[in-house]
């Protein structure tokens, strides 16, 4: 099976991905020994390396390889006035509904309904939670069957004209049809607005004067430091400020593993440009971000760039494109690329009383720059690269019989471990030789040494970790100083001089 192909329904695949992530130490539930904490996850040894590689690739692409972007690292706690000015204190809310039956809580705008409406009567409905109103074809086989059954039951009526199929299936409840609980079908309360920011207090007193919030995005720290960066780095518009770091949102319904969590990391750029050049820069960033995902091997068919409709767009935005990945649970946003105009700088100028305009020495013009914001989630990117790399195929066991294999076909840049080094057996000088090679390669790349268990089993453990190459020291090594190098994806083995193994790996990995 090719990279990313998944052998069964999305839900089963997701369950296997979550189980592999835990089993191999990529991601653990936060505070698991105490029953966990909803919406929070911990990265284990392999997960730390994977996430670091994703963040490094972002930093390399948007800061190191460009002349026009500088980095910033702001504190998570900021003056509450920042969140007043940005609009978060008053408007960073989600509509929340409760089920009167089972008491479950939902984000109102995530409840989707499908109806079969005949002559103004709902003769069938299905309620589910979803990020987007997807077409009926995306629904599970079970729901499709139930819908077909309902359609069949009313076929005679529809055909005889006694009942008109007025609106076969819609994604939103038509007027007059209530939305019901996806879990129990119970009645839902009306929507109430809920602010997603976590409150906290700075200093010993817990009063409104000492209250602030854990930042819900890294972006506002960039706007608040616009003047500092401009005056200290002598950089000129057009330029960008990049920041990655933790953000916190008290999500009503965290779900889908690490996709929607209450504590997560963002990778954000605020790119400041002259009004009038903003469309050009917006398209530049859409193209740049496409290139970044593609260069890290994300499969084209699992990635889409979806432009917002006018109704979806924030009131201050001129354009916005969501970068979406086809997870086993459906399409989900990885990144938003927005033209935010001069909204943020003007809002902070007004609230702080500071002049945040820019003077162009060459044209002698003064203006408030427009902002293009490519805002990505580090955890979501990690999850997307993990799902994209996940595949199941077959590998021969010690007797040459094909056995199911789980393998993570990560791009070499993202693989947590680049090479594993093994002695075939723990005798005849093989461990010493293998350790020597390991010590040599680990200075240049993330490497792993393993001498326990059958070599086939060691290969399979590395396949599950996504390690591109395994180097094995065997009997022949001791005679002619060559080793085998096994390729994770093709499972072929090549003999390479032990002295040239580092060059060989560096060439193949092209890090
Ligand atoms: N400054 C703009 C901003 O924060 P956003 O669409 O709210 O925009 C940007 O967030 C990115 O942050 C999202 O595309 C997503 O990757 C990530 N993100 C947002 N909320 C998240 C959550 N609850 N869990 C994980 N990642 C999240």
mmCIF file of N, CA and C in Angstrom, residues 230-231 233-238 274 357-367:
data_model
loop_
_atom_site.group_PDB
_atom_site.id
_atom_site.type_symbol
_atom_site.label_atom_id
_atom_site.label_comp_id
_atom_site.label_asym_id
_atom_site.label_seq_id
_atom_site.Cartn_x
_atom_site.Cartn_y
_atom_site.Cartn_z
ATOM 1 N N UNK A 230 10.613 47.330 14.493
ATOM 2 C CA UNK A 230 10.918 48.293 13.419
ATOM 3 C C UNK A 230 12.108 49.171 13.826
ATOM 4 N N UNK A 231 12.076 49.700 15.052
ATOM 5 C CA UNK A 231 13.115 50.639 15.486
ATOM 6 C C UNK A 231 14.433 49.953 15.816
ATOM 7 N N UNK A 233 15.562 46.887 14.454
ATOM 8 C CA UNK A 233 16.210 46.067 13.423
ATOM 9 C C UNK A 233 16.439 46.831 12.119
ATOM 10 N N UNK A 234 15.932 48.021 12.011
ATOM 11 C CA UNK A 234 16.075 48.882 10.829
ATOM 12 C C UNK A 234 15.593 48.178 9.562
ATOM 13 N N UNK A 235 14.684 47.247 9.754
ATOM 14 C CA UNK A 235 14.101 46.550 8.604
ATOM 15 C C UNK A 235 13.048 47.471 7.981
ATOM 16 N N UNK A 236 12.797 47.289 6.692
ATOM 17 C CA UNK A 236 11.859 48.189 6.017
ATOM 18 C C UNK A 236 10.653 47.421 5.483
ATOM 19 N N UNK A 237 9.507 48.104 5.414
ATOM 20 C CA UNK A 237 8.318 47.514 4.807
ATOM 21 C C UNK A 237 8.609 47.298 3.317
ATOM 22 N N UNK A 238 8.314 46.149 2.701
ATOM 23 C CA UNK A 238 7.583 45.020 3.251
ATOM 24 C C UNK A 238 8.471 44.093 4.078
ATOM 25 N N UNK A 274 2.769 47.590 2.080
ATOM 26 C CA UNK A 274 2.140 48.872 1.738
ATOM 27 C C UNK A 274 0.722 48.606 1.206
ATOM 28 N N UNK A 357 2.094 54.066 12.656
ATOM 29 C CA UNK A 357 2.212 54.193 11.199
ATOM 30 C C UNK A 357 3.685 54.043 10.804
ATOM 31 N N UNK A 358 3.914 53.950 9.510
ATOM 32 C CA UNK A 358 5.261 53.704 8.991
ATOM 33 C C UNK A 358 5.620 54.835 8.037
ATOM 34 N N UNK A 359 6.848 55.346 8.163
ATOM 35 C CA UNK A 359 7.288 56.387 7.231
ATOM 36 C C UNK A 359 8.264 55.779 6.229
ATOM 37 N N UNK A 360 7.908 55.891 4.956
ATOM 38 C CA UNK A 360 8.749 55.340 3.888
ATOM 39 C C UNK A 360 9.743 56.422 3.456
ATOM 40 N N UNK A 361 11.055 56.203 3.790
ATOM 41 C CA UNK A 361 12.097 57.207 3.477
ATOM 42 C C UNK A 361 12.193 57.507 1.993
ATOM 43 N N UNK A 362 11.966 56.463 1.194
ATOM 44 C CA UNK A 362 12.190 56.659 -0.249
ATOM 45 C C UNK A 362 11.081 57.465 -0.890
ATOM 46 N N UNK A 363 9.826 57.088 -0.582
ATOM 47 C CA UNK A 363 8.708 57.796 -1.243
ATOM 48 C C UNK A 363 8.202 58.969 -0.404
ATOM 49 N N UNK A 364 8.754 59.091 0.819
ATOM 50 C CA UNK A 364 8.336 60.138 1.770
ATOM 51 C C UNK A 364 6.834 60.040 2.096
ATOM 52 N N UNK A 365 6.331 58.827 2.090
ATOM 53 C CA UNK A 365 4.907 58.638 2.431
ATOM 54 C C UNK A 365 4.792 58.055 3.832
ATOM 55 N N UNK A 366 3.698 58.387 4.493
ATOM 56 C CA UNK A 366 3.408 57.770 5.793
ATOM 57 C C UNK A 366 2.105 56.987 5.658
ATOM 58 N N UNK A 367 2.119 55.767 6.130
ATOM 59 C CA UNK A 367 0.882 54.959 6.062
ATOM 60 C C UNK A 367 0.898 53.900 7.154
#
